Amino acid sequence: MRPEILPTHTAALFDAAVERAVALLRAGEIVALPTETVYGLSANAFDPAAVEKIYQAKGRPAHNPIIVHVASYAMAVECVAHWPESAQKLAKSFWPGPLTMVLPKSARIPQIVTAGGNTVGVRWPSHPLMQAVIAKCGFPLAAPSANRSNEISPTTAEHVRKSLGDAVPLIVDGGAANVGIESTVVDLASERPRILRPGMIHEESLSAALGDLLVNGESSGGALRSPGMLPKHYAPKAKLVVLDWNSAEQLRSQIRDLKYQSADVWVIAHTEIPLQHDWRQVSVIPHDAEAFARALYAELHRCDEEGAKLIVVEALPDDAAWRGIADRLARAAAAES
Ligand code: TXA
Ligand code: MG
């Protein structure tokens, strides 16, 4: 029965999972693999027919380009038309890790990967399973997050199974994702480096590594530079709001104004923790950006599974370390549901 789900918690199981994933990928199949950010739905990036299967399984619009994952500098260089100084600086500081660099693509990358564009997003992930699979394949892997289009990204193998089910032949279970939100995407193909999608590697770290300031915000040219930047992208089924409160009464009155019953409300808090019995559920995530990112999507998945109607997330600190998380919450909050 599809999907096959393979564990990796011993050396022998790890090797067997790599073996099986590589065999399927070489045969032009798609495979869901763990990365340190979120699970990815992978295919041979050099094989357009294999990449087409990713779009089909996700229901992904053809205009949304896919990130290419590599496991060496040589492989990264193979994917791009040229490797600028800025890419070298960022790679040296942040690879392997949750950073995707958008660069002019090489002729080896098929149009379907870049949605017809002439740039490609390249990332060297740090998850050992993903690295082992790419190295053994000998070709880079195109991989978007392993969820149906517009759903929240999966941070566990079980999230992948629930979202993609039998649309994928194999899911490798590499444990819960350690970063928890998608990689930072930086455009290095324009005149000035620019963040297209904020993430856990934030603006201040990038600027420090580049020795240059980044340009902020989305393209002003009107072109769809990074479709993941569309407001309605990472959305749970429930309505999500971000609120600030200093007392239980203040929280209650805000939710009364939104016209929800307390039994339908799931609160995710980090500092001002409301009483459990006032709400359907109160989840506490530590007031630490890395811990918060790691836990957030699993909480949102749980809210959906358990039928919460309103998810209330306590407002986040306004500083660079939290910006990637704030971005995902803003998108989830912008979605109609
Ligand atoms: O952490 C991640 O980035 C995960 C893991 C699996 O690596 N992948 C991921 O892929 O989040 P996806 O497809 O869900 O999001 C990729 C984002 C999208 O916003 C896409 O538009 C943007 O990267 N992107 C990819 N290639 C691009 C390109 N050539 N130019 C501009 N944006 C690009
Ligand atoms: Mg995605």
mmCIF file of C-alpha atoms and ligand atoms in Angstrom:
data_model
loop_
_atom_site.group_PDB
_atom_site.id
_atom_site.type_symbol
_atom_site.label_atom_id
_atom_site.label_comp_id
_atom_site.label_asym_id
_atom_site.label_seq_id
_atom_site.Cartn_x
_atom_site.Cartn_y
_atom_site.Cartn_z
ATOM 1 C CA MET A 1 0.000 0.000 0.000
ATOM 2 C CA ARG A 2 1.188 3.499 -0.793
ATOM 3 C CA PRO A 3 2.846 5.295 0.734
ATOM 4 C CA GLU A 4 5.726 3.220 2.015
ATOM 5 C CA ILE A 5 7.076 4.892 5.198
ATOM 6 C CA LEU A 6 10.645 4.103 6.187
ATOM 7 C CA PRO A 7 12.192 4.862 9.612
ATOM 8 C CA THR A 8 15.827 5.946 10.024
ATOM 9 C CA HIS A 9 16.543 5.631 13.740
ATOM 10 C CA THR A 10 19.347 3.070 13.467
ATOM 11 C CA ALA A 11 22.358 3.112 11.145
ATOM 12 C CA ALA A 12 21.050 0.065 9.261
ATOM 13 C CA LEU A 13 17.563 1.567 8.822
ATOM 14 C CA PHE A 14 19.100 4.878 7.739
ATOM 15 C CA ASP A 15 21.179 3.130 5.060
ATOM 16 C CA ALA A 16 18.217 1.059 3.865
ATOM 17 C CA ALA A 17 16.056 4.197 3.585
ATOM 18 C CA VAL A 18 18.762 6.005 1.599
ATOM 19 C CA GLU A 19 19.077 2.970 -0.687
ATOM 20 C CA ARG A 20 15.329 2.820 -1.356
ATOM 21 C CA ALA A 21 14.956 6.585 -1.868
ATOM 22 C CA VAL A 22 17.871 6.672 -4.306
ATOM 23 C CA ALA A 23 16.474 3.732 -6.301
ATOM 24 C CA LEU A 24 13.101 5.463 -6.704
ATOM 25 C CA LEU A 25 14.661 8.848 -7.536
ATOM 26 C CA ARG A 26 16.926 7.249 -10.153
ATOM 27 C CA ALA A 27 13.833 5.633 -11.666
ATOM 28 C CA GLY A 28 12.249 9.077 -12.095
ATOM 29 C CA GLU A 29 9.930 8.820 -9.077
ATOM 30 C CA ILE A 30 9.117 11.379 -6.396
ATOM 31 C CA VAL A 31 10.006 10.772 -2.735
ATOM 32 C CA ALA A 32 9.186 12.731 0.441
ATOM 33 C CA LEU A 33 12.376 13.367 2.411
ATOM 34 C CA PRO A 34 13.170 15.131 5.683
ATOM 35 C CA THR A 35 15.119 18.381 5.627
ATOM 36 C CA GLU A 36 16.030 20.505 8.641
ATOM 37 C CA THR A 37 13.452 23.156 7.692
ATOM 38 C CA VAL A 38 10.360 21.178 6.589
ATOM 39 C CA TYR A 39 9.841 17.909 4.706
ATOM 40 C CA GLY A 40 10.434 18.161 0.956
ATOM 41 C CA LEU A 41 8.858 16.351 -1.989
ATOM 42 C CA SER A 42 11.893 15.469 -4.107
ATOM 43 C CA ALA A 43 12.637 14.518 -7.686
ATOM 44 C CA ASN A 44 15.724 14.506 -9.930
ATOM 45 C CA ALA A 45 16.137 18.208 -10.773
ATOM 46 C CA PHE A 46 17.637 17.332 -14.172
ATOM 47 C CA ASP A 47 14.630 15.199 -15.201
ATOM 48 C CA PRO A 48 11.629 17.278 -16.341
ATOM 49 C CA ALA A 49 9.241 14.297 -16.324
ATOM 50 C CA ALA A 50 10.126 13.519 -12.707
ATOM 51 C CA VAL A 51 9.691 17.174 -11.695
ATOM 52 C CA GLU A 52 6.295 17.241 -13.411
ATOM 53 C CA LYS A 53 5.170 14.567 -10.912
ATOM 54 C CA ILE A 54 5.889 17.011 -8.056
ATOM 55 C CA TYR A 55 3.513 19.607 -9.521
ATOM 56 C CA GLN A 56 0.869 16.899 -9.992
ATOM 57 C CA ALA A 57 1.144 15.452 -6.491
ATOM 58 C CA LYS A 58 1.012 18.892 -4.834
ATOM 59 C CA GLY A 59 -1.557 20.476 -7.119
ATOM 60 C CA ARG A 60 1.062 23.200 -7.461
ATOM 61 C CA PRO A 61 0.467 25.999 -9.972
ATOM 62 C CA ALA A 62 2.937 25.805 -12.879
ATOM 63 C CA HIS A 63 4.098 29.409 -12.268
ATOM 64 C CA ASN A 64 5.677 28.616 -8.887
ATOM 65 C CA PRO A 65 9.368 27.641 -9.247
ATOM 66 C CA ILE A 66 10.943 24.861 -7.164
ATOM 67 C CA ILE A 67 14.097 25.028 -5.028
ATOM 68 C CA VAL A 68 16.994 22.773 -6.098
ATOM 69 C CA HIS A 69 18.839 20.969 -3.276
ATOM 70 C CA VAL A 70 22.529 20.143 -3.552
ATOM 71 C CA ALA A 71 25.102 18.427 -1.343
ATOM 72 C CA SER A 72 28.354 20.015 -2.508
ATOM 73 C CA TYR A 73 29.727 23.253 -3.952
ATOM 74 C CA ALA A 74 30.428 21.454 -7.221
ATOM 75 C CA MET A 75 26.767 20.494 -7.527
ATOM 76 C CA ALA A 76 25.617 24.044 -6.713
ATOM 77 C CA VAL A 77 27.907 25.467 -9.363
ATOM 78 C CA GLU A 78 26.503 22.981 -11.896
ATOM 79 C CA CYS A 79 23.028 24.457 -11.397
ATOM 80 C CA VAL A 80 23.915 28.111 -11.943
ATOM 81 C CA ALA A 81 25.193 30.180 -14.865
ATOM 82 C CA HIS A 82 27.751 31.825 -12.611
ATOM 83 C CA TRP A 83 28.692 31.814 -8.963
ATOM 84 C CA PRO A 84 29.126 35.371 -7.711
ATOM 85 C CA GLU A 85 31.226 36.515 -4.765
ATOM 86 C CA SER A 86 28.021 37.187 -2.790
ATOM 87 C CA ALA A 87 26.952 33.537 -3.171
ATOM 88 C CA GLN A 88 30.354 32.369 -2.015
ATOM 89 C CA LYS A 89 30.163 34.564 1.100
ATOM 90 C CA LEU A 90 26.671 33.420 2.039
ATOM 91 C CA ALA A 91 27.387 29.760 1.319
ATOM 92 C CA LYS A 92 30.514 29.907 3.443
ATOM 93 C CA SER A 93 28.541 31.340 6.352
ATOM 94 C CA PHE A 94 25.263 29.443 6.131
ATOM 95 C CA TRP A 95 25.582 26.218 4.106
ATOM 96 C CA PRO A 96 24.648 23.537 4.772
ATOM 97 C CA GLY A 97 21.565 25.176 6.268
ATOM 98 C CA PRO A 98 18.220 26.930 5.856
ATOM 99 C CA LEU A 99 19.261 29.420 3.154
ATOM 100 C CA THR A 100 18.166 29.385 -0.502
ATOM 101 C CA MET A 101 20.007 31.575 -3.004
ATOM 102 C CA VAL A 102 18.336 32.643 -6.250
ATOM 103 C CA LEU A 103 20.898 32.848 -9.082
ATOM 104 C CA PRO A 104 20.890 32.807 -12.892
ATOM 105 C CA LYS A 105 20.235 29.204 -13.893
ATOM 106 C CA SER A 106 22.527 26.993 -15.958
ATOM 107 C CA ALA A 107 21.384 25.113 -19.069
ATOM 108 C CA ARG A 108 21.270 21.900 -17.028
ATOM 109 C CA ILE A 109 18.224 23.049 -15.058
ATOM 110 C CA PRO A 110 15.032 22.405 -17.025
ATOM 111 C CA GLN A 111 12.403 25.125 -17.451
ATOM 112 C CA ILE A 112 9.844 23.228 -15.396
ATOM 113 C CA VAL A 113 11.993 23.613 -12.263
ATOM 114 C CA THR A 114 12.182 27.390 -12.610
ATOM 115 C CA ALA A 115 8.602 27.826 -13.874
ATOM 116 C CA GLY A 116 9.972 29.149 -17.136
ATOM 117 C CA GLY A 117 12.189 31.753 -15.476
ATOM 118 C CA ASN A 118 15.919 32.199 -15.950
ATOM 119 C CA THR A 119 16.832 32.010 -12.272
ATOM 120 C CA VAL A 120 17.064 29.015 -9.972
ATOM 121 C CA GLY A 121 16.811 28.759 -6.170
ATOM 122 C CA VAL A 122 19.639 26.600 -4.769
ATOM 123 C CA ARG A 123 19.992 25.249 -1.233
ATOM 124 C CA TRP A 124 22.397 22.874 0.498
ATOM 125 C CA PRO A 125 20.325 21.364 3.329
ATOM 126 C CA SER A 126 21.942 20.143 6.548
ATOM 127 C CA HIS A 127 19.716 17.156 7.323
ATOM 128 C CA PRO A 128 21.970 14.065 7.169
ATOM 129 C CA LEU A 129 19.387 11.880 5.414
ATOM 130 C CA MET A 130 18.800 14.462 2.682
ATOM 131 C CA GLN A 131 22.549 14.947 2.258
ATOM 132 C CA ALA A 132 23.152 11.194 1.982
ATOM 133 C CA VAL A 133 20.414 10.783 -0.627
ATOM 134 C CA ILE A 134 21.622 13.679 -2.790
ATOM 135 C CA ALA A 135 25.258 12.566 -2.585
ATOM 136 C CA LYS A 136 24.380 9.016 -3.550
ATOM 137 C CA CYS A 137 22.070 10.090 -6.397
ATOM 138 C CA GLY A 138 24.841 12.260 -7.814
ATOM 139 C CA PHE A 139 22.226 14.699 -9.135
ATOM 140 C CA PRO A 140 20.513 17.617 -7.341
ATOM 141 C CA LEU A 141 16.950 17.232 -6.049
ATOM 142 C CA ALA A 142 14.156 19.645 -6.878
ATOM 143 C CA ALA A 143 11.985 19.786 -3.764
ATOM 144 C CA PRO A 144 9.177 22.036 -2.592
ATOM 145 C CA SER A 145 7.592 21.464 0.810
ATOM 146 C CA ALA A 146 5.842 18.075 0.873
ATOM 147 C CA ASN A 147 2.276 19.288 1.281
ATOM 148 C CA ARG A 148 -0.611 19.989 -1.055
ATOM 149 C CA SER A 149 -0.380 23.508 -2.425
ATOM 150 C CA ASN A 150 -1.427 26.247 0.047
ATOM 151 C CA GLU A 151 -1.425 24.005 3.107
ATOM 152 C CA ILE A 152 0.956 24.406 6.034
ATOM 153 C CA SER A 153 4.340 22.799 5.433
ATOM 154 C CA PRO A 154 4.958 19.405 7.064
ATOM 155 C CA THR A 155 7.486 19.135 9.887
ATOM 156 C CA THR A 156 6.944 15.390 10.481
ATOM 157 C CA ALA A 157 6.536 12.325 8.258
ATOM 158 C CA GLU A 158 3.003 11.977 9.608
ATOM 159 C CA HIS A 159 2.112 15.492 8.388
ATOM 160 C CA VAL A 160 3.298 14.433 4.923
ATOM 161 C CA ARG A 161 1.223 11.266 4.994
ATOM 162 C CA LYS A 162 -1.886 13.182 6.020
ATOM 163 C CA SER A 163 -1.431 15.800 3.295
ATOM 164 C CA LEU A 164 -0.161 13.773 0.319
ATOM 165 C CA GLY A 165 -1.313 10.248 1.219
ATOM 166 C CA ASP A 166 -0.975 7.868 -1.692
ATOM 167 C CA ALA A 167 0.144 10.613 -4.093
ATOM 168 C CA VAL A 168 3.709 9.758 -3.025
ATOM 169 C CA PRO A 169 5.202 6.247 -3.130
ATOM 170 C CA LEU A 170 7.734 6.714 -0.298
ATOM 171 C CA ILE A 171 8.065 8.909 2.774
ATOM 172 C CA VAL A 172 11.321 8.703 4.706
ATOM 173 C CA ASP A 173 10.823 9.497 8.395
ATOM 174 C CA GLY A 174 13.819 11.511 9.562
ATOM 175 C CA GLY A 175 12.229 12.838 12.745
ATOM 176 C CA ALA A 176 10.706 16.230 13.507
ATOM 177 C CA ALA A 177 12.254 19.089 11.524
ATOM 178 C CA ASN A 178 14.764 21.002 13.605
ATOM 179 C CA VAL A 179 14.284 24.485 12.122
ATOM 180 C CA GLY A 180 10.543 24.177 11.554
ATOM 181 C CA ILE A 181 9.829 26.947 9.033
ATOM 182 C CA GLU A 182 10.915 27.150 5.402
ATOM 183 C CA SER A 183 14.348 28.449 4.384
ATOM 184 C CA THR A 184 15.206 32.110 3.935
ATOM 185 C CA VAL A 185 15.163 32.882 0.188
ATOM 186 C CA VAL A 186 17.651 35.529 -0.985
ATOM 187 C CA ASP A 187 17.715 36.921 -4.504
ATOM 188 C CA LEU A 188 21.297 37.287 -5.739
ATOM 189 C CA ALA A 189 20.322 37.603 -9.398
ATOM 190 C CA SER A 190 19.350 41.279 -9.167
ATOM 191 C CA GLU A 191 21.660 44.238 -8.721
ATOM 192 C CA ARG A 192 21.384 44.234 -4.939
ATOM 193 C CA PRO A 193 20.835 41.163 -2.749
ATOM 194 C CA ARG A 194 17.279 41.036 -1.476
ATOM 195 C CA ILE A 195 15.258 38.802 0.834
ATOM 196 C CA LEU A 196 12.352 37.227 -1.067
ATOM 197 C CA ARG A 197 11.164 35.102 1.854
ATOM 198 C CA PRO A 198 12.332 35.757 5.427
ATOM 199 C CA GLY A 199 13.347 32.761 7.531
ATOM 200 C CA MET A 200 15.443 31.800 10.515
ATOM 201 C CA ILE A 201 18.626 33.087 8.885
ATOM 202 C CA HIS A 202 17.659 36.697 9.206
ATOM 203 C CA GLU A 203 18.485 40.006 7.621
ATOM 204 C CA GLU A 204 21.102 41.038 10.166
ATOM 205 C CA SER A 205 23.085 37.801 9.804
ATOM 206 C CA LEU A 206 22.889 38.001 6.019
ATOM 207 C CA SER A 207 24.053 41.614 5.966
ATOM 208 C CA ALA A 208 26.920 40.783 8.290
ATOM 209 C CA ALA A 209 28.064 37.892 6.093
ATOM 210 C CA LEU A 210 27.722 39.918 2.888
ATOM 211 C CA GLY A 211 29.335 43.010 4.334
ATOM 212 C CA ASP A 212 26.548 44.872 2.573
ATOM 213 C CA LEU A 213 22.996 45.931 3.342
ATOM 214 C CA LEU A 214 20.133 44.011 1.858
ATOM 215 C CA VAL A 215 17.353 45.598 -0.089
ATOM 216 C CA ASN A 216 14.014 44.873 1.525
ATOM 217 C CA GLY A 217 10.666 43.765 0.267
ATOM 218 C CA GLU A 218 9.078 42.371 -2.835
ATOM 219 C CA SER A 219 9.889 43.235 -6.408
ATOM 220 C CA SER A 220 8.631 46.626 -7.490
ATOM 221 C CA GLY A 221 8.728 45.559 -11.125
ATOM 222 C CA GLY A 222 5.331 43.857 -10.932
ATOM 223 C CA ALA A 223 6.784 40.487 -11.929
ATOM 224 C CA LEU A 224 6.018 37.500 -9.721
ATOM 225 C CA ARG A 225 9.507 37.163 -8.284
ATOM 226 C CA SER A 226 8.723 34.695 -5.544
ATOM 227 C CA PRO A 227 5.221 33.278 -5.621
ATOM 228 C CA GLY A 228 5.688 32.036 -2.065
ATOM 229 C CA MET A 229 5.444 35.721 -1.182
ATOM 230 C CA LEU A 230 1.767 35.818 -2.113
ATOM 231 C CA PRO A 231 -0.133 36.761 1.033
ATOM 232 C CA LYS A 232 -2.391 33.682 0.913
ATOM 233 C CA HIS A 233 0.117 30.898 1.148
ATOM 234 C CA TYR A 234 0.776 29.118 4.431
ATOM 235 C CA ALA A 235 -2.684 28.694 5.829
ATOM 236 C CA PRO A 236 -4.332 26.449 8.397
ATOM 237 C CA LYS A 237 -8.009 25.593 7.916
ATOM 238 C CA ALA A 238 -9.070 27.551 10.988
ATOM 239 C CA LYS A 239 -9.064 31.329 11.017
ATOM 240 C CA LEU A 240 -5.868 32.636 12.596
ATOM 241 C CA VAL A 241 -5.393 35.939 14.384
ATOM 242 C CA VAL A 242 -2.395 37.445 16.124
ATOM 243 C CA LEU A 243 -3.357 39.311 19.306
ATOM 244 C CA ASP A 244 -1.673 41.064 22.170
ATOM 245 C CA TRP A 245 -3.067 40.959 25.704
ATOM 246 C CA ASN A 246 -2.014 41.913 29.225
ATOM 247 C CA SER A 247 -4.779 40.181 31.118
ATOM 248 C CA ALA A 248 -7.193 37.299 30.742
ATOM 249 C CA GLU A 249 -10.059 39.772 30.570
ATOM 250 C CA GLN A 250 -8.414 41.687 27.738
ATOM 251 C CA LEU A 251 -7.995 38.479 25.738
ATOM 252 C CA ARG A 252 -11.614 37.446 26.445
ATOM 253 C CA SER A 253 -13.005 40.752 25.321
ATOM 254 C CA GLN A 254 -11.019 40.710 22.059
ATOM 255 C CA ILE A 255 -12.316 37.240 21.262
ATOM 256 C CA ARG A 256 -15.867 38.235 22.164
ATOM 257 C CA ASP A 257 -15.530 41.018 19.599
ATOM 258 C CA LEU A 258 -14.493 38.439 17.007
ATOM 259 C CA LYS A 259 -17.683 36.505 17.862
ATOM 260 C CA TYR A 260 -16.177 33.119 18.629
ATOM 261 C CA GLN A 261 -17.228 30.713 21.399
ATOM 262 C CA SER A 262 -14.437 29.990 23.846
ATOM 263 C CA ALA A 263 -14.850 26.248 23.154
ATOM 264 C CA ASP A 264 -13.808 26.815 19.522
ATOM 265 C CA VAL A 265 -10.696 28.836 20.337
ATOM 266 C CA TRP A 266 -7.141 27.476 20.492
ATOM 267 C CA VAL A 267 -4.579 29.829 22.004
ATOM 268 C CA ILE A 268 -0.856 29.630 21.272
ATOM 269 C CA ALA A 269 1.052 31.701 23.818
ATOM 270 C CA HIS A 270 4.669 32.284 24.810
ATOM 271 C CA THR A 271 4.621 34.913 27.560
ATOM 272 C CA GLU A 272 1.122 35.824 28.806
ATOM 273 C CA ILE A 273 -0.257 32.332 29.357
ATOM 274 C CA PRO A 274 -4.048 32.239 29.692
ATOM 275 C CA LEU A 275 -5.898 29.741 31.874
ATOM 276 C CA GLN A 276 -6.335 26.385 30.217
ATOM 277 C CA HIS A 277 -9.974 25.977 31.248
ATOM 278 C CA ASP A 278 -11.061 29.247 29.633
ATOM 279 C CA TRP A 279 -10.383 27.916 26.143
ATOM 280 C CA ARG A 280 -10.577 24.806 24.006
ATOM 281 C CA GLN A 281 -6.819 24.479 24.327
ATOM 282 C CA VAL A 282 -3.856 26.588 25.372
ATOM 283 C CA SER A 283 -0.488 25.647 23.870
ATOM 284 C CA VAL A 284 2.647 27.137 25.291
ATOM 285 C CA ILE A 285 5.717 27.521 23.113
ATOM 286 C CA PRO A 286 8.861 28.921 24.723
ATOM 287 C CA HIS A 287 9.645 32.603 24.210
ATOM 288 C CA ASP A 288 12.630 31.815 22.031
ATOM 289 C CA ALA A 289 12.586 32.298 18.262
ATOM 290 C CA GLU A 290 14.240 28.973 17.427
ATOM 291 C CA ALA A 291 12.063 26.951 19.773
ATOM 292 C CA PHE A 292 8.986 28.798 18.536
ATOM 293 C CA ALA A 293 9.742 28.117 14.864
ATOM 294 C CA ARG A 294 10.445 24.462 15.608
ATOM 295 C CA ALA A 295 7.077 23.960 17.318
ATOM 296 C CA LEU A 296 4.739 26.274 15.417
ATOM 297 C CA TYR A 297 3.645 24.192 12.406
ATOM 298 C CA ALA A 298 3.037 21.074 14.508
ATOM 299 C CA GLU A 299 0.699 23.195 16.667
ATOM 300 C CA LEU A 300 -1.126 24.553 13.614
ATOM 301 C CA HIS A 301 -1.497 21.034 12.202
ATOM 302 C CA ARG A 302 -2.902 19.901 15.557
ATOM 303 C CA CYS A 303 -5.413 22.767 15.618
ATOM 304 C CA ASP A 304 -6.698 21.686 12.215
ATOM 305 C CA GLU A 305 -6.866 18.019 13.143
ATOM 306 C CA GLU A 306 -8.810 18.762 16.284
ATOM 307 C CA GLY A 307 -11.224 21.132 14.588
ATOM 308 C CA ALA A 308 -10.342 24.459 16.204
ATOM 309 C CA LYS A 309 -12.300 27.289 14.554
ATOM 310 C CA LEU A 310 -10.130 30.178 15.716
ATOM 311 C CA ILE A 311 -6.393 30.051 16.391
ATOM 312 C CA VAL A 312 -5.134 32.953 18.501
ATOM 313 C CA VAL A 313 -1.382 33.440 18.501
ATOM 314 C CA GLU A 314 0.217 35.786 21.000
ATOM 315 C CA ALA A 315 1.991 38.642 19.194
ATOM 316 C CA LEU A 316 5.717 38.142 18.664
ATOM 317 C CA PRO A 317 8.600 40.446 19.554
ATOM 318 C CA ASP A 318 9.450 42.874 16.782
ATOM 319 C CA ASP A 319 13.054 41.953 16.109
ATOM 320 C CA ALA A 320 15.067 40.310 13.366
ATOM 321 C CA ALA A 321 15.224 36.849 14.937
ATOM 322 C CA TRP A 322 11.408 36.566 14.916
ATOM 323 C CA ARG A 323 10.752 38.073 11.473
ATOM 324 C CA GLY A 324 10.529 34.796 9.541
ATOM 325 C CA ILE A 325 7.980 33.445 11.996
ATOM 326 C CA ALA A 326 6.013 36.701 11.962
ATOM 327 C CA ASP A 327 5.933 36.490 8.159
ATOM 328 C CA ARG A 328 4.348 33.002 8.212
ATOM 329 C CA LEU A 329 1.795 34.068 10.824
ATOM 330 C CA ALA A 330 0.883 37.143 8.785
ATOM 331 C CA ARG A 331 0.296 34.931 5.727
ATOM 332 C CA ALA A 332 -1.769 32.456 7.714
ATOM 333 C CA ALA A 333 -3.780 35.357 9.128
ATOM 334 C CA ALA A 334 -4.312 36.896 5.689
ATOM 335 C CA ALA A 335 -5.910 33.731 4.313
ATOM 336 C CA GLU A 336 -9.664 33.564 3.845
ATOM 337 C CA SER A 337 -11.119 30.516 5.492
HETATM 338 O O1 TXA B 1 13.026 25.166 3.453
HETATM 339 C C1 TXA B 1 12.617 25.151 2.298
HETATM 340 O O2 TXA B 1 12.873 26.041 1.488
HETATM 341 C C2 TXA B 1 11.762 23.944 1.870
HETATM 342 C C3 TXA B 1 12.617 22.691 1.946
HETATM 343 C C4 TXA B 1 11.924 21.484 1.372
HETATM 344 O O3 TXA B 1 13.841 22.925 1.303
HETATM 345 N N1 TXA B 1 11.236 24.159 0.570
HETATM 346 C C5 TXA B 1 10.237 25.035 0.305
HETATM 347 O O4 TXA B 1 9.829 25.005 -1.006
HETATM 348 O O5 TXA B 1 9.729 25.750 1.137
HETATM 349 P P1 TXA B 1 8.508 25.728 -1.507
HETATM 350 O O6 TXA B 1 8.381 25.310 -2.919
HETATM 351 O O7 TXA B 1 7.376 25.403 -0.608
HETATM 352 O O8 TXA B 1 8.872 27.225 -1.461
HETATM 353 C C6 TXA B 1 9.900 27.693 -2.301
HETATM 354 C C7 TXA B 1 9.870 29.190 -2.368
HETATM 355 C C8 TXA B 1 8.646 29.666 -3.079
HETATM 356 O O9 TXA B 1 8.249 30.864 -2.455
HETATM 357 C C9 TXA B 1 9.167 29.909 -4.480
HETATM 358 O O10 TXA B 1 8.393 30.841 -5.167
HETATM 359 C C10 TXA B 1 10.568 30.420 -4.189
HETATM 360 O O11 TXA B 1 11.000 29.636 -3.107
HETATM 361 N N2 TXA B 1 11.465 30.207 -5.323
HETATM 362 C C11 TXA B 1 11.951 29.034 -5.789
HETATM 363 N N3 TXA B 1 12.710 29.240 -6.884
HETATM 364 C C12 TXA B 1 12.723 30.567 -7.106
HETATM 365 C C13 TXA B 1 13.294 31.424 -8.096
HETATM 366 N N4 TXA B 1 14.019 30.944 -9.070
HETATM 367 N N5 TXA B 1 13.080 32.748 -7.999
HETATM 368 C C14 TXA B 1 12.329 33.241 -7.002
HETATM 369 N N6 TXA B 1 11.737 32.505 -6.050
HETATM 370 C C15 TXA B 1 11.924 31.183 -6.100
HETATM 371 MG MG MG B 2 5.543 25.276 0.288
#
